[in-house]
Amino acid sequence: MKTLLKNSKDLLYLRIARGIEQQIQEGLLKIGDKLPSIRMICRQHGVSMSTAQQAYLELESRSLIESRPQSGYYVSYCPHRQPAIPGTSQPSQPGEHNPRDIVDKVFRTIGSNDITLFSLSVPADELLPIAKLNKGVVQAIRTLPGSGTAYEPIQGNEKLRRDIARWSYNWGGNLGEQDIIATAGCMNAISFCMMTLAKWGDTIAVESPVYFGIVRLAESLGLNVLELPTNAKTGIEIDALKKALATNKIKLCLLVSNFNNPLGSCMPDEHKKAVVALLQHYNVPLIEDDLYGDVYFGDSRPKCCKTYDESGLVLWCGSVSKTLAPGYRVGWVAPGQFKNEVIRMKQVHSISPTTLTQEVIADFLENGRYESHLRRLRQTLHTNFLQYIRAISDYFPEGTKVSRPQGGFVLWVELDKRIDTMELYERAMKKKISIAPGRMFTLKKQFDNCMRISYGMPWNEQLDNALKVLGNLIRSMLV
């Protein structure tokens, strides 16, 4: 599991492409501007013709530039045409609602091959290394005692925990295999943590909007959920969190620090550090859901709140469910000072995670295949993200607001106040298109005009047309 160096030859074209992309995003290169020739790129960067061409092909795939026969390459993307970004949420409105029925209704469509599932925030099968995973399963059956039928230790596969600990060094985790507990996916890890730390009637603080799975889990445990204002770029508002903690009613905090689902926000490092210091001051634990941290679009993986944890109050949870194998249900938690309690909770509720899938994922992590796969996945998702922003700019009504995640799988779309996205969902389903209405992601009376859409499917003409249909439906609802 070697971390790729920035000056590796196979990344030269990406470095060149990122440099040009940054100039386009900052407005230094404007739509219609002619780009340097391939030969000029070669001279400027000291690279081969093939590397320069690959850089331009990368930019073309993201719809940032276009090739014109007998003329060269031109900027085809204008950041000023992009929709605005949603403002900071204000979950203080009176009134409550339960999203259970909406969630059940939307997710009955999972597995439907004839529906465009913008509602599902997982990578499509075409983006996953399924053939390599299949080979891993065969190898694991051959090598494991009892062909994988035996129990693993309660804490989980030792090789898997060692590889996760090594992987944590990418974000300054400084963990050892003894710090990790393997679980059946990230929600399973969060569940063990929540059951360990809170009891019936306690209050947990979360971002707003919040992933509906977290809301439903808290509800099932009899917990009160306090939704706090959240910025679409920087995550939870620290002043709001500080004010909530000062009441001494918060039992624990749960944050998706990197590429929040559904908002897409990523807390800056200084915010993560400040949040950890604040929680330490009030002695309040933090369950950190880092499910999307590996799916970043920038040069390096963002740090975690766990990076700044000196007291063991941060319980860092992760999984490969969004990056490698959703159905394998392989996740983990580094629970800090609560390790023994979480192990006891796991022993009561599940004993041992699945032996076979843990071994397959461990092998995938250990020999470098995971980083190679992630590099391709990140490039594809970044391209998808840009295509979706372009399509929404073209097809949706003026005034539409869209988040700008720098990683992850989802966009948060805010429409005109007159649009009810539950009604939009019903109309879209008649066109075989599924969205996730905003009311799924809150317990408050809010986000009626918002929706989450996933860009985890390979971009093609069908998706472009589906977004066009969705835009036309929205326009028809404004008449």
Coordinates of N, CA and C in Angstrom, one line a residue, residues 170-172 233-235 238 257-259 266-277 288 300-309:
N170 N -2.3 8.1 5.7 CA -2.6 9.0 4.6 C -3.2 10.3 5.1
W171 N -3.9 10.3 6.2 CA -4.5 11.5 6.8 C -4.0 11.8 8.2
G172 N -2.9 11.2 8.6 CA -2.3 11.5 9.9 C -3.0 10.8 11.0
K233 N -20.2 24.4 2.1 CA -18.8 24.2 1.8 C -18.0 23.7 3.0
T234 N -18.2 24.3 4.1 CA -17.3 24.1 5.3 C -17.9 23.2 6.4
G235 N -19.2 22.8 6.2 CA -19.7 21.9 7.2 C -20.4 22.6 8.4
I238 N -19.5 26.2 13.6 CA -18.8 25.9 14.9 C -19.5 26.7 16.1
S257 N -17.5 14.5 8.4 CA -16.5 15.6 8.2 C -16.0 15.8 6.8
N258 N -16.0 14.7 6.0 CA -15.4 14.8 4.7 C -16.5 14.4 3.7
F259 N -16.9 15.4 2.8 CA -17.9 15.2 1.7 C -19.2 14.6 2.3
C266 N -17.1 19.8 3.2 CA -15.9 19.2 3.7 C -15.3 20.2 4.7
M267 N -15.2 19.8 6.0 CA -14.7 20.7 7.0 C -13.3 21.0 6.7
P268 N -12.9 22.3 6.7 CA -11.4 22.7 6.6 C -10.7 22.1 7.8
D269 N -9.4 21.9 7.7 CA -8.6 21.4 8.7 C -8.7 22.2 10.0
E270 N -8.7 23.5 9.9 CA -8.8 24.3 11.1 C -10.1 24.2 11.8
H271 N -11.2 23.9 11.0 CA -12.5 23.6 11.6 C -12.5 22.3 12.4
K272 N -11.9 21.3 11.8 CA -11.8 20.0 12.4 C -11.1 20.1 13.7
K273 N -10.0 20.8 13.7 CA -9.1 21.0 14.9 C -9.9 21.7 16.0
A274 N -10.6 22.7 15.6 CA -11.4 23.5 16.5 C -12.6 22.7 17.1
V275 N -13.2 21.9 16.3 CA -14.3 21.1 16.8 C -13.8 20.1 17.8
V276 N -12.7 19.4 17.5 CA -12.2 18.4 18.5 C -11.8 19.1 19.8
A277 N -11.2 20.3 19.7 CA -10.8 21.0 20.9 C -12.1 21.4 21.7
E288 N -17.3 10.1 14.2 CA -16.9 10.7 12.9 C -17.1 9.7 11.8
S300 N -4.7 15.7 -2.5 CA -4.4 14.8 -1.4 C -5.7 14.5 -0.6
R301 N -5.7 13.5 0.2 CA -6.8 13.1 1.0 C -7.0 14.1 2.1
P302 N -8.2 14.6 2.4 CA -8.4 15.5 3.5 C -8.2 14.8 4.9
K303 N -7.8 15.5 5.8 CA -7.6 15.0 7.2 C -8.9 14.7 7.8
C304 N -8.9 14.1 9.0 CA -10.1 13.8 9.7 C -10.1 14.5 11.1
C305 N -11.2 14.5 11.7 CA -11.2 15.0 13.1 C -10.3 14.1 14.0
K306 N -10.3 12.9 13.7 CA -9.5 11.9 14.4 C -8.0 12.3 14.4
T307 N -7.6 13.0 13.3 CA -6.2 13.4 13.2 C -5.8 14.3 14.4
Y308 N -6.7 15.0 14.9 CA -6.4 16.0 16.0 C -6.9 15.5 17.4
D309 N -7.2 14.2 17.4 CA -7.8 13.7 18.7 C -6.6 13.2 19.6

